[in-house]
Amino acid sequence: MRPISNPNTDSASYLRGRWYQNPLFKRYWRHYNSTLQWFQQHQQLMRDVTGRSVAAPSETSVTYAEQDDSSFEMPVTEELITFFEQSARHRKSLCSSGAEQEEELQEQQQQSWRRQASSSPGALHHRRLYGAADGAMVHGMELAMQLTFEHFVDSNQAKHWPNIALKL
């Protein structure tokens, strides 16, 4: 018995190696052509913009050369000098207070970390079960095992349930 032929996949152009002319790919080629057209328009626009910007510096250099340097001078008054001095003092005080605050924050973080490490529920539980010396060791071994398992699951993306059908 001869298999049913599909005109979309078994056309003569498909068999001759012109698979890209198959009607199945019409939507793809329409999208490809519109994207290519946009890209070419964008490139032309960029060429136009860069062409204008290359010509612009020569025009602007003439205008800068013609101007006087006196227009750039700014009068310095006593008020301006006191303002700059005051802002420099404020900047120094902010930097020093910021450094002090950072040191205090780091100290607080270290203290909270020490409190958390010593008073975690798992550590207390292990200390009660195994004693002070062995409790920390057993707790560390359990944490290492748990972290190894989590790393394995994350790296392999292991499925927790089999992906085969239950009814065969």
mmCIF file with all atom_site columns, C-alpha atoms in Angstrom, residues 31-101:
data_model
loop_
_atom_site.group_PDB
_atom_site.id
_atom_site.type_symbol
_atom_site.label_atom_id
_atom_site.label_alt_id
_atom_site.label_comp_id
_atom_site.label_asym_id
_atom_site.label_entity_id
_atom_site.label_seq_id
_atom_site.pdbx_PDB_ins_code
_atom_site.Cartn_x
_atom_site.Cartn_y
_atom_site.Cartn_z
_atom_site.occupancy
_atom_site.B_iso_or_equiv
_atom_site.pdbx_formal_charge
_atom_site.auth_seq_id
_atom_site.auth_comp_id
_atom_site.auth_asym_id
_atom_site.auth_atom_id
_atom_site.pdbx_PDB_model_num
ATOM 1  C CA . HIS A 1 31  ? 9.118  37.779 8.670  1.00 0.00 ? 31  HIS A CA 1
ATOM 2  C CA . TYR A 1 32  ? 12.703 37.455 7.443  1.00 0.00 ? 32  TYR A CA 1
ATOM 3  C CA . ASN A 1 33  ? 12.128 39.928 4.591  1.00 0.00 ? 33  ASN A CA 1
ATOM 4  C CA . SER A 1 34  ? 10.420 42.484 6.827  1.00 0.00 ? 34  SER A CA 1
ATOM 5  C CA . THR A 1 35  ? 13.255 42.215 9.365  1.00 0.00 ? 35  THR A CA 1
ATOM 6  C CA . LEU A 1 36  ? 15.863 42.575 6.631  1.00 0.00 ? 36  LEU A CA 1
ATOM 7  C CA . GLN A 1 37  ? 14.057 45.623 5.244  1.00 0.00 ? 37  GLN A CA 1
ATOM 8  C CA . TRP A 1 38  ? 13.967 47.232 8.706  1.00 0.00 ? 38  TRP A CA 1
ATOM 9  C CA . PHE A 1 39  ? 17.647 46.480 9.228  1.00 0.00 ? 39  PHE A CA 1
ATOM 10 C CA . GLN A 1 40  ? 18.640 48.042 5.906  1.00 0.00 ? 40  GLN A CA 1
ATOM 11 C CA . GLN A 1 41  ? 16.569 51.156 6.625  1.00 0.00 ? 41  GLN A CA 1
ATOM 12 C CA . HIS A 1 42  ? 18.174 51.416 10.052 1.00 0.00 ? 42  HIS A CA 1
ATOM 13 C CA . GLN A 1 43  ? 21.657 51.087 8.560  1.00 0.00 ? 43  GLN A CA 1
ATOM 14 C CA . GLN A 1 44  ? 20.889 53.798 5.993  1.00 0.00 ? 44  GLN A CA 1
ATOM 15 C CA . LEU A 1 45  ? 19.590 56.077 8.741  1.00 0.00 ? 45  LEU A CA 1
ATOM 16 C CA . MET A 1 46  ? 22.735 55.476 10.804 1.00 0.00 ? 46  MET A CA 1
ATOM 17 C CA . ARG A 1 47  ? 24.923 56.266 7.774  1.00 0.00 ? 47  ARG A CA 1
ATOM 18 C CA . ASP A 1 48  ? 23.015 59.516 7.242  1.00 0.00 ? 48  ASP A CA 1
ATOM 19 C CA . VAL A 1 49  ? 23.356 60.511 10.900 1.00 0.00 ? 49  VAL A CA 1
ATOM 20 C CA . THR A 1 50  ? 27.069 59.710 11.079 1.00 0.00 ? 50  THR A CA 1
ATOM 21 C CA . GLY A 1 51  ? 27.630 61.527 7.773  1.00 0.00 ? 51  GLY A CA 1
ATOM 22 C CA . ARG A 1 52  ? 26.066 64.648 9.222  1.00 0.00 ? 52  ARG A CA 1
ATOM 23 C CA . SER A 1 53  ? 27.992 64.359 12.478 1.00 0.00 ? 53  SER A CA 1
ATOM 24 C CA . VAL A 1 54  ? 31.309 64.064 10.630 1.00 0.00 ? 54  VAL A CA 1
ATOM 25 C CA . ALA A 1 55  ? 30.618 67.347 8.837  1.00 0.00 ? 55  ALA A CA 1
ATOM 26 C CA . ALA A 1 56  ? 29.500 69.092 12.018 1.00 0.00 ? 56  ALA A CA 1
ATOM 27 C CA . PRO A 1 57  ? 32.871 69.530 13.836 1.00 0.00 ? 57  PRO A CA 1
ATOM 28 C CA . SER A 1 58  ? 34.387 71.672 11.091 1.00 0.00 ? 58  SER A CA 1
ATOM 29 C CA . GLU A 1 59  ? 31.440 74.072 11.290 1.00 0.00 ? 59  GLU A CA 1
ATOM 30 C CA . THR A 1 60  ? 31.574 74.241 15.074 1.00 0.00 ? 60  THR A CA 1
ATOM 31 C CA . SER A 1 61  ? 35.341 74.762 15.172 1.00 0.00 ? 61  SER A CA 1
ATOM 32 C CA . VAL A 1 62  ? 34.936 77.915 13.111 1.00 0.00 ? 62  VAL A CA 1
ATOM 33 C CA . THR A 1 63  ? 32.380 79.291 15.553 1.00 0.00 ? 63  THR A CA 1
ATOM 34 C CA . TYR A 1 64  ? 34.609 78.566 18.572 1.00 0.00 ? 64  TYR A CA 1
ATOM 35 C CA . ALA A 1 65  ? 37.618 80.200 16.921 1.00 0.00 ? 65  ALA A CA 1
ATOM 36 C CA . GLU A 1 66  ? 35.668 83.371 16.215 1.00 0.00 ? 66  GLU A CA 1
ATOM 37 C CA . GLN A 1 67  ? 34.490 83.836 19.805 1.00 0.00 ? 67  GLN A CA 1
ATOM 38 C CA . ASP A 1 68  ? 36.385 85.847 22.409 1.00 0.00 ? 68  ASP A CA 1
ATOM 39 C CA . ASP A 1 69  ? 37.882 84.209 25.447 1.00 0.00 ? 69  ASP A CA 1
ATOM 40 C CA . SER A 1 70  ? 36.464 86.972 27.592 1.00 0.00 ? 70  SER A CA 1
ATOM 41 C CA . SER A 1 71  ? 32.970 85.509 27.261 1.00 0.00 ? 71  SER A CA 1
ATOM 42 C CA . PHE A 1 72  ? 34.132 82.424 29.165 1.00 0.00 ? 72  PHE A CA 1
ATOM 43 C CA . GLU A 1 73  ? 35.456 84.336 32.159 1.00 0.00 ? 73  GLU A CA 1
ATOM 44 C CA . MET A 1 74  ? 33.286 84.298 35.242 1.00 0.00 ? 74  MET A CA 1
ATOM 45 C CA . PRO A 1 75  ? 33.568 86.895 37.975 1.00 0.00 ? 75  PRO A CA 1
ATOM 46 C CA . VAL A 1 76  ? 34.665 85.387 41.302 1.00 0.00 ? 76  VAL A CA 1
ATOM 47 C CA . THR A 1 77  ? 33.091 87.103 44.285 1.00 0.00 ? 77  THR A CA 1
ATOM 48 C CA . GLU A 1 78  ? 33.652 86.682 48.006 1.00 0.00 ? 78  GLU A CA 1
ATOM 49 C CA . GLU A 1 79  ? 30.295 84.936 48.320 1.00 0.00 ? 79  GLU A CA 1
ATOM 50 C CA . LEU A 1 80  ? 31.359 82.336 45.768 1.00 0.00 ? 80  LEU A CA 1
ATOM 51 C CA . ILE A 1 81  ? 34.655 81.721 47.581 1.00 0.00 ? 81  ILE A CA 1
ATOM 52 C CA . THR A 1 82  ? 32.887 81.265 50.947 1.00 0.00 ? 82  THR A CA 1
ATOM 53 C CA . PHE A 1 83  ? 30.375 78.946 49.294 1.00 0.00 ? 83  PHE A CA 1
ATOM 54 C CA . PHE A 1 84  ? 33.168 76.743 47.925 1.00 0.00 ? 84  PHE A CA 1
ATOM 55 C CA . GLU A 1 85  ? 34.945 76.687 51.293 1.00 0.00 ? 85  GLU A CA 1
ATOM 56 C CA . GLN A 1 86  ? 31.743 75.751 53.111 1.00 0.00 ? 86  GLN A CA 1
ATOM 57 C CA . SER A 1 87  ? 30.924 72.988 50.610 1.00 0.00 ? 87  SER A CA 1
ATOM 58 C CA . ALA A 1 88  ? 34.438 71.575 51.001 1.00 0.00 ? 88  ALA A CA 1
ATOM 59 C CA . ARG A 1 89  ? 33.986 71.490 54.790 1.00 0.00 ? 89  ARG A CA 1
ATOM 60 C CA . HIS A 1 90  ? 30.593 69.781 54.411 1.00 0.00 ? 90  HIS A CA 1
ATOM 61 C CA . ARG A 1 91  ? 32.067 67.245 52.025 1.00 0.00 ? 91  ARG A CA 1
ATOM 62 C CA . LYS A 1 92  ? 34.850 66.393 54.492 1.00 0.00 ? 92  LYS A CA 1
ATOM 63 C CA . SER A 1 93  ? 32.413 66.039 57.393 1.00 0.00 ? 93  SER A CA 1
ATOM 64 C CA . LEU A 1 94  ? 30.108 63.830 55.321 1.00 0.00 ? 94  LEU A CA 1
ATOM 65 C CA . CYS A 1 95  ? 33.005 61.602 54.284 1.00 0.00 ? 95  CYS A CA 1
ATOM 66 C CA . SER A 1 96  ? 34.221 61.216 57.851 1.00 0.00 ? 96  SER A CA 1
ATOM 67 C CA . SER A 1 97  ? 30.727 60.557 59.241 1.00 0.00 ? 97  SER A CA 1
ATOM 68 C CA . GLY A 1 98  ? 30.054 58.139 56.377 1.00 0.00 ? 98  GLY A CA 1
ATOM 69 C CA . ALA A 1 99  ? 33.215 56.195 57.191 1.00 0.00 ? 99  ALA A CA 1
ATOM 70 C CA . GLU A 1 100 ? 32.238 56.038 60.866 1.00 0.00 ? 100 GLU A CA 1
ATOM 71 C CA . GLN A 1 101 ? 28.744 54.833 59.979 1.00 0.00 ? 101 GLN A CA 1
#
